[in-house]
Coordinates of C-alpha atoms in Angstrom, one line a residue:
Chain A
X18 CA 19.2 125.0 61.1
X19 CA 21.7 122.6 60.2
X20 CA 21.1 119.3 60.9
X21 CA 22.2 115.6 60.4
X22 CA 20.2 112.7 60.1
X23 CA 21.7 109.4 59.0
X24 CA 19.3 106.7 58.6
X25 CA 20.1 102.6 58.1
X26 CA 23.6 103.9 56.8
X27 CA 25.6 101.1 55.3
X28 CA 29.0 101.3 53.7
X29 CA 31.0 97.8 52.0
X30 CA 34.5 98.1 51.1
X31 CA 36.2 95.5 48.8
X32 CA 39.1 94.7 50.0
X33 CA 42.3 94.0 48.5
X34 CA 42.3 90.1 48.7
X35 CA 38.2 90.4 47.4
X36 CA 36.4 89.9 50.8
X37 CA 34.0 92.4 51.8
X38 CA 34.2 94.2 54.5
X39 CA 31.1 95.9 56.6
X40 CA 32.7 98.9 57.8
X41 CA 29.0 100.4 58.8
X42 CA 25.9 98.2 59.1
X43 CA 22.7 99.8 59.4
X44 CA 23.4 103.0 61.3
X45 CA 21.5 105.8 62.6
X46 CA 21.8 109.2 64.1
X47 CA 20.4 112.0 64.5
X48 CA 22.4 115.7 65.5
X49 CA 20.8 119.2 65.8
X50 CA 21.9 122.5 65.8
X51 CA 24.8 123.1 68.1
X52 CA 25.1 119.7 69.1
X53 CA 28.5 118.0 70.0
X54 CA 28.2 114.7 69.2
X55 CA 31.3 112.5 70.7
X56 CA 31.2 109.0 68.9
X57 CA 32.9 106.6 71.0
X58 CA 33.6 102.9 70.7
X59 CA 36.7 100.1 69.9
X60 CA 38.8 100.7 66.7
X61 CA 37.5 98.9 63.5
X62 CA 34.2 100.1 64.5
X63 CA 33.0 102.1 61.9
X64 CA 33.3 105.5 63.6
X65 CA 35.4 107.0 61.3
X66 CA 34.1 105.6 58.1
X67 CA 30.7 107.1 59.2
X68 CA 31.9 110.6 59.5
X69 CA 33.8 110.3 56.7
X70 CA 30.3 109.7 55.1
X71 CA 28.9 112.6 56.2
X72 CA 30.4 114.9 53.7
X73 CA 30.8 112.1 51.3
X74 CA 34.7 111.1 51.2
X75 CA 33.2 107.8 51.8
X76 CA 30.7 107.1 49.4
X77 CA 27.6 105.0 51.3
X78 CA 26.2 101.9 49.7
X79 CA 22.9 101.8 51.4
X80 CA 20.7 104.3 53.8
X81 CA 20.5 108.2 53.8
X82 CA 22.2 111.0 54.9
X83 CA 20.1 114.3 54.8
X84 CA 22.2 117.4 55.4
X85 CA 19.7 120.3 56.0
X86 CA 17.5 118.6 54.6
X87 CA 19.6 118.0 51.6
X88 CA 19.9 114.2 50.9
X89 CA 23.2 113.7 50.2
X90 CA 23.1 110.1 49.3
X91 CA 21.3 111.3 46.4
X92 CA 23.2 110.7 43.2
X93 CA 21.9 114.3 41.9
X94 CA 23.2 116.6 44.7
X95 CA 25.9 118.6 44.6
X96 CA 28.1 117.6 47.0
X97 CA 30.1 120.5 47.0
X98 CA 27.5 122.4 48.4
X99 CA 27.3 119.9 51.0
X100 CA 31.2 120.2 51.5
X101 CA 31.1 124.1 51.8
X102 CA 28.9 123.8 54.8
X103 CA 30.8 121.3 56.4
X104 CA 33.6 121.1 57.9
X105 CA 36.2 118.7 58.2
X106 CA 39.8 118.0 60.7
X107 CA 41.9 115.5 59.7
X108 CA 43.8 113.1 62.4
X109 CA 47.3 113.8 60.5
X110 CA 46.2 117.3 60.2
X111 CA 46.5 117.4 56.1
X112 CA 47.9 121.0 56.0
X113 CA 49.5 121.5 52.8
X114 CA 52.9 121.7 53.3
X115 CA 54.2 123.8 49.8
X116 CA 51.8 126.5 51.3
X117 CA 52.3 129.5 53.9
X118 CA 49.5 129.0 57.4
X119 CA 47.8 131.8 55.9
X120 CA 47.9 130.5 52.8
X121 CA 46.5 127.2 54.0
X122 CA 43.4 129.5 55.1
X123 CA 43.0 131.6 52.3
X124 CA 43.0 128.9 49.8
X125 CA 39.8 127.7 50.3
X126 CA 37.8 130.9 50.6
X127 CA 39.5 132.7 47.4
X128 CA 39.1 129.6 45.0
X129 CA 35.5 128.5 46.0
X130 CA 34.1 131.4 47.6
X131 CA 35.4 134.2 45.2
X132 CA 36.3 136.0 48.2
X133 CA 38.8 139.2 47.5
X134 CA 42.3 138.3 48.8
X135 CA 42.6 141.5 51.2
X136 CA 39.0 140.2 52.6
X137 CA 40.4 136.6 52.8
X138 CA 43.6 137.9 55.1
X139 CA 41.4 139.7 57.3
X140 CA 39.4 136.8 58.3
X141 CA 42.2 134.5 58.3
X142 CA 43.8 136.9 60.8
X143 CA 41.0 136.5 62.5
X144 CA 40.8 133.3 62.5
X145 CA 44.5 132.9 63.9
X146 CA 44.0 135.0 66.8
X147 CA 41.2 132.5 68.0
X148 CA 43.3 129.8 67.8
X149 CA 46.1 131.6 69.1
X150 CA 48.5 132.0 66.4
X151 CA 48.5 134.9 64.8
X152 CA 52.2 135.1 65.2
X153 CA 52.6 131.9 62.8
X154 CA 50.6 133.7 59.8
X155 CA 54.0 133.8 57.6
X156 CA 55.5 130.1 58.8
X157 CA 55.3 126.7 56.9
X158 CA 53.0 124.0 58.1
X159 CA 56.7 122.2 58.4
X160 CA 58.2 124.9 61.2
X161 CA 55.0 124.0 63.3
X162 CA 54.5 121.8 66.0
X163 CA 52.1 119.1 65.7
X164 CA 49.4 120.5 68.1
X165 CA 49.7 124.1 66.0
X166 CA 49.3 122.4 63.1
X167 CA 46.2 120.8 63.8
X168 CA 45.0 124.4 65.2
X169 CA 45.7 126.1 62.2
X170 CA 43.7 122.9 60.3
X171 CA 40.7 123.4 62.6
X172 CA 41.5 127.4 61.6
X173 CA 41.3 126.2 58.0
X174 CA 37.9 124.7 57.9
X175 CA 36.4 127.7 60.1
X176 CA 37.7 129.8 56.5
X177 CA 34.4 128.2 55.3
X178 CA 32.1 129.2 57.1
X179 CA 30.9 125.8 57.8
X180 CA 28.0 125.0 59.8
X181 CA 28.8 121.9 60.8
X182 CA 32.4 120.8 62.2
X183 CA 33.7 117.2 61.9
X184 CA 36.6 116.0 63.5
X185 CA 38.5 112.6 62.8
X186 CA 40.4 112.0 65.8
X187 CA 42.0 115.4 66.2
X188 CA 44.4 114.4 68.4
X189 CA 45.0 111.2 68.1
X190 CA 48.6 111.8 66.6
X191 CA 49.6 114.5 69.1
X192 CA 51.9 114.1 72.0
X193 CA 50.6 114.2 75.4
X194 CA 51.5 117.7 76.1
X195 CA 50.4 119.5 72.9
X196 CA 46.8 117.8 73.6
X197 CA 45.5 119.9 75.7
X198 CA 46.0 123.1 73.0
X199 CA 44.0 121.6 70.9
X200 CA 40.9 120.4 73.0
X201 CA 41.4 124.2 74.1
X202 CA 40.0 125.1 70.7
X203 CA 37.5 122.5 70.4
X204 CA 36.1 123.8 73.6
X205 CA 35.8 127.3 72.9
X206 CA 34.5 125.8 69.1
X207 CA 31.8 124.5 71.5
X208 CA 30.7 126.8 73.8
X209 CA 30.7 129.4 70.6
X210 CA 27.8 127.4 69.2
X211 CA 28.9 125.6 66.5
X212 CA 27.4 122.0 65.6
X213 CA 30.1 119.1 66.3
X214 CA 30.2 115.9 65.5
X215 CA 33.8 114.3 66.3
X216 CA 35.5 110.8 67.2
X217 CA 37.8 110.7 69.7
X218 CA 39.6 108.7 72.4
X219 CA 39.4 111.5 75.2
X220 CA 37.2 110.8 77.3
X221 CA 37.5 113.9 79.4
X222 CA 36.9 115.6 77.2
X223 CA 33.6 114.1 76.1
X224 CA 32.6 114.6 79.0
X225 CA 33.0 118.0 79.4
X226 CA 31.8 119.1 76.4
X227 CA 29.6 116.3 74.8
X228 CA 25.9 117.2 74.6
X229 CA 25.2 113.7 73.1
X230 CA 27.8 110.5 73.6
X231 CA 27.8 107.5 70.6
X232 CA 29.1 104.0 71.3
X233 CA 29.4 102.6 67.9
X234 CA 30.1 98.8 67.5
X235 CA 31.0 96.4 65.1
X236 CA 29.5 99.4 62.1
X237 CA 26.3 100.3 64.5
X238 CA 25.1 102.5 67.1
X239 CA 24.9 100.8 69.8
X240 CA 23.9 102.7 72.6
X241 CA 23.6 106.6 72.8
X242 CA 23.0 109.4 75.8
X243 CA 24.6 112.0 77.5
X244 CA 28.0 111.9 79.2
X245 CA 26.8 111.2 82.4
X246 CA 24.6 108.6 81.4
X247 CA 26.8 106.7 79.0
X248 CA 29.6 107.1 81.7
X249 CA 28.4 106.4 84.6
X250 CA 25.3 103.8 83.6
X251 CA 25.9 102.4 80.9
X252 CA 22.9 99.8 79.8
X253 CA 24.6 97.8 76.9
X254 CA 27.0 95.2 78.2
X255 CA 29.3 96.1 74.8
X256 CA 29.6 99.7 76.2
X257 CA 30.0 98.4 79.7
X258 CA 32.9 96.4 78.6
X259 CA 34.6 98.9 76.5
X260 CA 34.6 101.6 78.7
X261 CA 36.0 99.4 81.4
X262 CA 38.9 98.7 78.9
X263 CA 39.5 102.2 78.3
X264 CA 39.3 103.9 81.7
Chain B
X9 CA 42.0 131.9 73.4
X10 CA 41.3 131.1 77.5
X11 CA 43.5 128.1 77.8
X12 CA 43.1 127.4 81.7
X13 CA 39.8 127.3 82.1
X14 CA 38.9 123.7 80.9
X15 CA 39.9 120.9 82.7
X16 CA 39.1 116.7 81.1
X17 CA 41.1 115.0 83.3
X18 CA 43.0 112.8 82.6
X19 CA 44.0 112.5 79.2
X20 CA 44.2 109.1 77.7
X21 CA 45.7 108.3 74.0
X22 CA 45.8 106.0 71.3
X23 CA 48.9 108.2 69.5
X24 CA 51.6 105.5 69.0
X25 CA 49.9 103.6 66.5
X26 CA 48.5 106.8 64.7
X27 CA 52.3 108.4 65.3
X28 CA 53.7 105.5 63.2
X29 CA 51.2 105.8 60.6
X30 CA 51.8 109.7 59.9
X31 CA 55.6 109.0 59.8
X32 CA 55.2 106.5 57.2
X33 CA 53.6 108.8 55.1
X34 CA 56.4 111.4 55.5
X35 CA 58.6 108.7 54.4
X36 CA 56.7 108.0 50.9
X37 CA 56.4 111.9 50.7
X38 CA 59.7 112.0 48.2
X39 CA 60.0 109.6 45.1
X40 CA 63.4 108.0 43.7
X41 CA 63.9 107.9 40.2
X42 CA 66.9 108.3 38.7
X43 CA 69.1 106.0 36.3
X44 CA 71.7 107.5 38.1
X45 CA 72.4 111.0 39.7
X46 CA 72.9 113.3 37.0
X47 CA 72.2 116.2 39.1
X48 CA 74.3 117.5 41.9
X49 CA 73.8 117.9 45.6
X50 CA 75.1 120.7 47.7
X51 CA 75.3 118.3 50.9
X52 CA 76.6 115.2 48.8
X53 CA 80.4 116.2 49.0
X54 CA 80.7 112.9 46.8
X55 CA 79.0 113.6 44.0
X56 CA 79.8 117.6 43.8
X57 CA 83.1 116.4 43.8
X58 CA 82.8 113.7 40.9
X59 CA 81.2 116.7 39.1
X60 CA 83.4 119.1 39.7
X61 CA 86.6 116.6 38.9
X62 CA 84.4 115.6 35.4
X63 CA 83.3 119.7 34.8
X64 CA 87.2 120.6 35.5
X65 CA 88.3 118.2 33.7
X66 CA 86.7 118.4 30.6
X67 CA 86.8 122.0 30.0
X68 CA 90.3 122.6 31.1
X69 CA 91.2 119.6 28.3
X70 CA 88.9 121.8 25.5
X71 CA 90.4 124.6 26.9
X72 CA 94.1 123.5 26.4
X73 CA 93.2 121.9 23.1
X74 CA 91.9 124.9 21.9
X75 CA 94.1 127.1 22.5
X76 CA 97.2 125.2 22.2
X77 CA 96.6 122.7 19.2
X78 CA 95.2 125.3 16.8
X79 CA 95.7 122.5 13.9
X80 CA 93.2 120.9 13.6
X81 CA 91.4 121.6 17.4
X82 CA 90.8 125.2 17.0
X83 CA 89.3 124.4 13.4
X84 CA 87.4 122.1 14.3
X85 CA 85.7 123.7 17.4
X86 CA 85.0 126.6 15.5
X87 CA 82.9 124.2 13.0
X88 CA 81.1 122.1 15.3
X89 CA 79.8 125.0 17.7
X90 CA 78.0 125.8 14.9
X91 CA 75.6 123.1 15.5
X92 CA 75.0 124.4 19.4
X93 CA 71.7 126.5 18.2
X94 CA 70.4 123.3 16.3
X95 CA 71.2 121.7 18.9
X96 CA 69.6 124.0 21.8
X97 CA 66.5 124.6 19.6
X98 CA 66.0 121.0 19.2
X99 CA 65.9 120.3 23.2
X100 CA 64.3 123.5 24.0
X101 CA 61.5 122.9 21.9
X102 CA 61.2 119.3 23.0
X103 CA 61.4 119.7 26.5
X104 CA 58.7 122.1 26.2
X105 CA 56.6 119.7 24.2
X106 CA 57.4 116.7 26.2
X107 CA 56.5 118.8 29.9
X108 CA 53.1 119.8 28.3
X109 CA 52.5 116.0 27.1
X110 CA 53.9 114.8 30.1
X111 CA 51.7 116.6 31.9
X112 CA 48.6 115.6 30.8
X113 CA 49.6 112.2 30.4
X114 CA 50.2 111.6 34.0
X115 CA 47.5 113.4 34.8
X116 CA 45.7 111.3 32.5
X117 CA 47.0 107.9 34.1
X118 CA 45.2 109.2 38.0
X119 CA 41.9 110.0 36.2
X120 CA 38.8 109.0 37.2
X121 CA 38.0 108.2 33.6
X122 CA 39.0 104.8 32.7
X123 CA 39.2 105.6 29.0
X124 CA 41.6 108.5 29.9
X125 CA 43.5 106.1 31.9
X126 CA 43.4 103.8 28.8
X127 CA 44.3 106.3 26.4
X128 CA 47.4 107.5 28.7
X129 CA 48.1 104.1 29.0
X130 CA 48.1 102.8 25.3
X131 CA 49.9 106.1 24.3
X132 CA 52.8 105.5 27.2
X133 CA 53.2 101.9 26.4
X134 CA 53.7 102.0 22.7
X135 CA 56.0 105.0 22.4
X136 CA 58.0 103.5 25.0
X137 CA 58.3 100.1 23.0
X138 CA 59.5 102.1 19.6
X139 CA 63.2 103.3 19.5
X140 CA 63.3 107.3 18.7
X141 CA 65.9 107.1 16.0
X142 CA 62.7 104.6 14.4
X143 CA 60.2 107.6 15.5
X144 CA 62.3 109.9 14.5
X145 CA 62.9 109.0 10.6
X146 CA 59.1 108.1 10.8
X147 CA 58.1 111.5 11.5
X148 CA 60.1 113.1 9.1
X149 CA 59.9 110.7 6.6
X150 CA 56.6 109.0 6.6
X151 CA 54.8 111.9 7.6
X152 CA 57.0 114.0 5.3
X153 CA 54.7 112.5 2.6
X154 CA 51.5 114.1 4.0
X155 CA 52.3 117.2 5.5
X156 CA 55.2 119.6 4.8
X157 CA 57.6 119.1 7.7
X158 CA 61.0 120.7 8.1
X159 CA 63.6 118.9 10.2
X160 CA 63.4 121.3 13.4
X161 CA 59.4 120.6 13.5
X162 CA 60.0 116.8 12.9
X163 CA 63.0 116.8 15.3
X164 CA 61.2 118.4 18.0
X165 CA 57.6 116.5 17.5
X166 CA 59.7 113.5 18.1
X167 CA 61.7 114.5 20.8
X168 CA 58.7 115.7 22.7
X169 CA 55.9 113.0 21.8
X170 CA 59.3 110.3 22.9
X171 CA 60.2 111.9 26.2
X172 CA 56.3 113.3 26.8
X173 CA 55.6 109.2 27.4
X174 CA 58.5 108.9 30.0
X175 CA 57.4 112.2 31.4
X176 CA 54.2 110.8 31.7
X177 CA 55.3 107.9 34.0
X178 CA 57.7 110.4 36.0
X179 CA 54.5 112.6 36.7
X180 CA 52.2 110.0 37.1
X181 CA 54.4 108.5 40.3
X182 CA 54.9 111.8 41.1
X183 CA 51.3 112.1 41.7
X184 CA 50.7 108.9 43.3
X185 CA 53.7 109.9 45.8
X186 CA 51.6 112.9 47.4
X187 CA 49.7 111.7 50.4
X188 CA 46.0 110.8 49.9
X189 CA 44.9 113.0 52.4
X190 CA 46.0 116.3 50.4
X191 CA 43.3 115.6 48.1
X192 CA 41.0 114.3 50.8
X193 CA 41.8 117.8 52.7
X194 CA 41.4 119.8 49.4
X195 CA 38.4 118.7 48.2
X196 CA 36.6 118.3 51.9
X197 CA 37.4 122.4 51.9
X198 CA 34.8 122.3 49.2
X199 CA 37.2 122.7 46.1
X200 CA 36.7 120.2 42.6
X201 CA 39.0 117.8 41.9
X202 CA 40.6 120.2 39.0
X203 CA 41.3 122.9 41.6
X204 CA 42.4 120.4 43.9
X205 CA 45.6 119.3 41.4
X206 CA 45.9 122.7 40.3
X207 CA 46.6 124.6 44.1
X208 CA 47.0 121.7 46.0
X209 CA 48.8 118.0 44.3
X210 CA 50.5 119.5 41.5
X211 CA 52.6 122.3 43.0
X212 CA 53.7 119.8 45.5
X213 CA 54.2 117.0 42.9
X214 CA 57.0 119.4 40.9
X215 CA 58.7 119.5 44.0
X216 CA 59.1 115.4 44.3
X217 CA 59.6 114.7 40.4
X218 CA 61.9 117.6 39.5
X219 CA 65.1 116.1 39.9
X220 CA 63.8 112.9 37.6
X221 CA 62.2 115.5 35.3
X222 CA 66.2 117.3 35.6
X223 CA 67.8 113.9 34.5
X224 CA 64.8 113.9 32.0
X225 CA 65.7 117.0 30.7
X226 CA 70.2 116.2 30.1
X227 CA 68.8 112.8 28.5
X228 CA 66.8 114.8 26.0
X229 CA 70.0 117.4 25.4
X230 CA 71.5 114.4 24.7
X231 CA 69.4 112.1 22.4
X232 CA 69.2 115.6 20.3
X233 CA 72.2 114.4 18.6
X234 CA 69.8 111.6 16.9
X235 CA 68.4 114.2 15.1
X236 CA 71.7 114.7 12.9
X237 CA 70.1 111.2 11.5
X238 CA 67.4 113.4 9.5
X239 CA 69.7 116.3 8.1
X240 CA 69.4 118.4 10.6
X241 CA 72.9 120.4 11.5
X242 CA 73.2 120.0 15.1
X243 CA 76.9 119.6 17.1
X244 CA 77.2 115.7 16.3
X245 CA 76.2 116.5 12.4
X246 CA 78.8 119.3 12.2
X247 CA 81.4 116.6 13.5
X248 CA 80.0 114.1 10.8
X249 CA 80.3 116.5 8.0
X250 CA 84.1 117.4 9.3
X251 CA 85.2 114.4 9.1
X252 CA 83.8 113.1 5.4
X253 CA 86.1 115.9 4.5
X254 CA 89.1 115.6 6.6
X255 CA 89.0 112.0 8.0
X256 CA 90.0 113.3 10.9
X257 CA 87.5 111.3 12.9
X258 CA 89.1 110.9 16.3
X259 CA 90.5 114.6 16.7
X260 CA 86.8 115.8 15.4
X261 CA 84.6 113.2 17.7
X262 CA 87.1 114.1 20.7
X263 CA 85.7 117.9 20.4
X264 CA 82.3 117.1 19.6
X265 CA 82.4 115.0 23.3
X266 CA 83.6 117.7 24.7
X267 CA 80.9 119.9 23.7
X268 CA 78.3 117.8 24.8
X269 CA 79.7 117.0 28.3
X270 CA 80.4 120.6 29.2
X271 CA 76.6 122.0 28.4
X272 CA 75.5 118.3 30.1
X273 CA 77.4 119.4 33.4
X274 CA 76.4 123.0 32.8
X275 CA 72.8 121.9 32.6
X276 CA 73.0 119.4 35.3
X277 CA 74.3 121.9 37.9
X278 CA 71.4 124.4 36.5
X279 CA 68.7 121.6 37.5
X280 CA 70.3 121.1 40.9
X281 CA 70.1 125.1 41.8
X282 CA 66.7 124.8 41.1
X283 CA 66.1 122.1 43.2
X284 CA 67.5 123.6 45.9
X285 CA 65.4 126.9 45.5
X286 CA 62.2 124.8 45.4
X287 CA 63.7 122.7 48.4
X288 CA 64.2 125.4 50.9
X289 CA 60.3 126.0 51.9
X290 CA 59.9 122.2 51.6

């Protein structure tokens, strides 16, 4: 059963200048199995710096993370294990550009999970046609349009198996009409069962598909709920605000 | 994939800022260091046409004093190619030696380690501050006393330990140039950080440094003629030798430019088809 828990999370960054910075102050969340998680809130907040914990590209300085009951803040876990299960889309999409879309998938699979390069085509085939592109299997990441590129990224982490799917504001550096394509994927991601946990600005889409909503503020959670209830009442005046700037 | 069926309204964005951002790290995606362009360009009609002129030039005026001025040009030419598999060994062997130490180096200045870093460091900053003529006749000299050297080992220990430190920094930048969200990507797919530079940085950090690593590489063809300083016969010892017998040191040092420019232009125009085979996925 794959399941976050974050508890009291805290991450300080030093800055350049020597002033610290609290990019997450004591914050907690909880996600279970085939959850979809939309973590909302103003920029600066900490949203970002809090998934990024999650598979530990941020390091925390304070509080726990337990993956499956793995505790990942832990100095003696093995965080690649943690990595393997979870997945993780990039807003600039990070394909690598020196490598073929399939190649992008297969990397991955073949290095860390030993997995036979015939086997390794197969499922990235597979893995095109649910994001609608098996007809790009030969191009470079370069010859693609922005929202392909980020389907073939979300295609990339599914190569791992992953039992958990984070997503840094996936489409955040698309234009308005590729979009759509891509909350297309994430939607089917969602209704096919897989655990989500993602920060985004579209709201429309939270709504449709968020089984749990997040306003974080200032590095905490402030207020959490479903769509509707986040939406429509909110209870915090900090969320009440916000979403008034926003909509 | 059922594209129609989901509908979120209306769809508001935050993409200009993030927009800017991903453009600005296209723009540091590519890395200029050159002490000039050595190398030339198939678009650049300016600089394939300096090279051409220079590579027309130059052999055309061998050419012509070759085969026309037997006394003393065909004589001497004869005498001073002798020194091209001296000198070919020399820089073959170092560039060799200096991309393997160069290597590490610069991977050694990115590591995690700080002693690594310092080690890199140390080893970058003194061989930079020591002339290789100096290190050159220390090798073969000093070290001459301990262990049996002959001048090709000597030549090319120096050559490649020299250029290995500049290769170093060329590699190290190189590094530094890839975005930071390739190794962010990499190792979030669940590889190490040594898989990471081997499938991921590094292929994509020849791409940005090879024409340095190019320039790198006629430099090296070049300084091989130091190595004539520690009796080694190369093109520009040939020359040398000519002339103590002959004193005919302008004829004999007009061939022995010659030589070197023509397998310099060669070379350079070898670097840039490679570049451009590398460049055409990029």
């Amino acid at each position: 059963m794959p399941n976050i828990k974050i508890e009291n999370l805290e991450k300080t960054f030093l800055t350049v200048d020597g002033t610290l910075v609290n990019a997450v102050k004591d914050a907690n969340l909880e996600v279970k199995s085939q959850d979809v998680v939309v973590i909302i809130g103003p920029s600066g907040s900490g949203k970002s710096t809090l998934l990024r914990c999650i598979n530990k590209l941020e390091i925390p300085t304070g509080g726990t993370i337990t993956v499956d009951d793995l505790n990942i803040t832990a100095a003696t876990t093995d965080i690649r294990k943690v990595r393997e299960e979870v997945g993780m889309v990039f807003q600039a999409f990070n394909l690598f550009p020196h490598l073929s879309v399939m190649d992008n998938i297969t990397l991955a699979p073949i290095k860390v999970k030993k997995m036979s390069i015939k086997e390794a085509k197969k499922l990235g085939m597979e893995l095109l046609k649910r994001v609608g592109l098996e007809e790009k299997a030969e191009a470079f990441p370069n010859q693609l349009s922005g929202g392909q590129q980020q389907r073939v990224a979300i295609a990339r982490s599914l190569a791992m198996e992953p039992k958990i799917m984070l997503f840094d504001e996936p489409t955040s550096a698309l234009d308005p009409e590729m979009i759509k394509e891509v909350l297309d994927v994430m939607m089917d991601l969602a209704k096919s069962g897989m655990t989500m946990l993602l920060v985004t600005h579209e709201m429309g889409f939270a709504r449709a598909a968020a089984t749990k909503v997040v306003f974080m503020d200032e590095g905490s959670v402030v207020e959490e709920g479903s769509a509707d209830e986040i939406f429509d009442h909110p209870k915090n005046q900090r969320t009440k605000d916000f979403l008034d700037s926003i909509l | 994939m059922n594209s129609k069926e989901y509908n979120y309204g209306k769809i508001t964005t935050t993409k200009i800022k993030a927009k800017k951002k991903a453009e600005e790290v296209k723009k540091y995606q590519t890395i200029q260091m050159t002490d000039g362009v050595l190398i030339p360009k198939k678009n650049d009609g300016s600089v394939l046409n300096s090279w051409r002129i220079t590579f027309i030039f130059s052999i055309s005026l061998l050419f012509f004093l070759v085969v026309f001025i037997p006394d003393p040009y065909r004589k001497i030419f004869s005498i001073v190619i002798t020194g091209t598999p001296v000198t070919f060994q020399a820089t073959i062997g170092a560039i060799i030696g200096a991309v393997i130490i160069g290597t590490f180096t610069g991977l050694g200045a990115v590591s995690k380690h700080k002693w690594i870093n310092m080690v890199s460091g140390v080893y970058v900053e003194l061989i930079r501050g020591i002339p290789l003529l100096v290190q050159l006749i220390f090798i073969y000299y000093a070290l001459g006393r301990f262990f049996s050297l002959n001048g090709m080992l000597s030549a090319i220990i120096a050559l490649s330990i020299c250029f290995g430190a500049y290769m170093g920094e060329i590699v190290r930048a190189g590094i530094q140039a890839i975005p930071k969200g390739q190794m962010e990507a990499a190792i979030a797919l669940g590889l190490n950080r040594a898989q990471a530079f081997r499938y991921v940085i590094l292929p994509q950090t020849l791409k940005v440094i090879l024409p340095a690593i190019g320039n790198e590489f006629i430099s090296m063809l070049k300084d091989s003629s130091l190595v004539s300083a520690i009796a080694l016969s190369d093109i520009l010892k040939r020359g040398k030798e000519y002339i103590s017998r002959t004193f005919l040191s302008l004829e004999t040092m007009l061939i022995v430019a010659l030589v070197y420019l023509v397998i310099t232009l060669v070379l350079s125009w070898l670097v840039g088809k490679l570049e451009e085979r590398l460049n055409k996925n990029a």
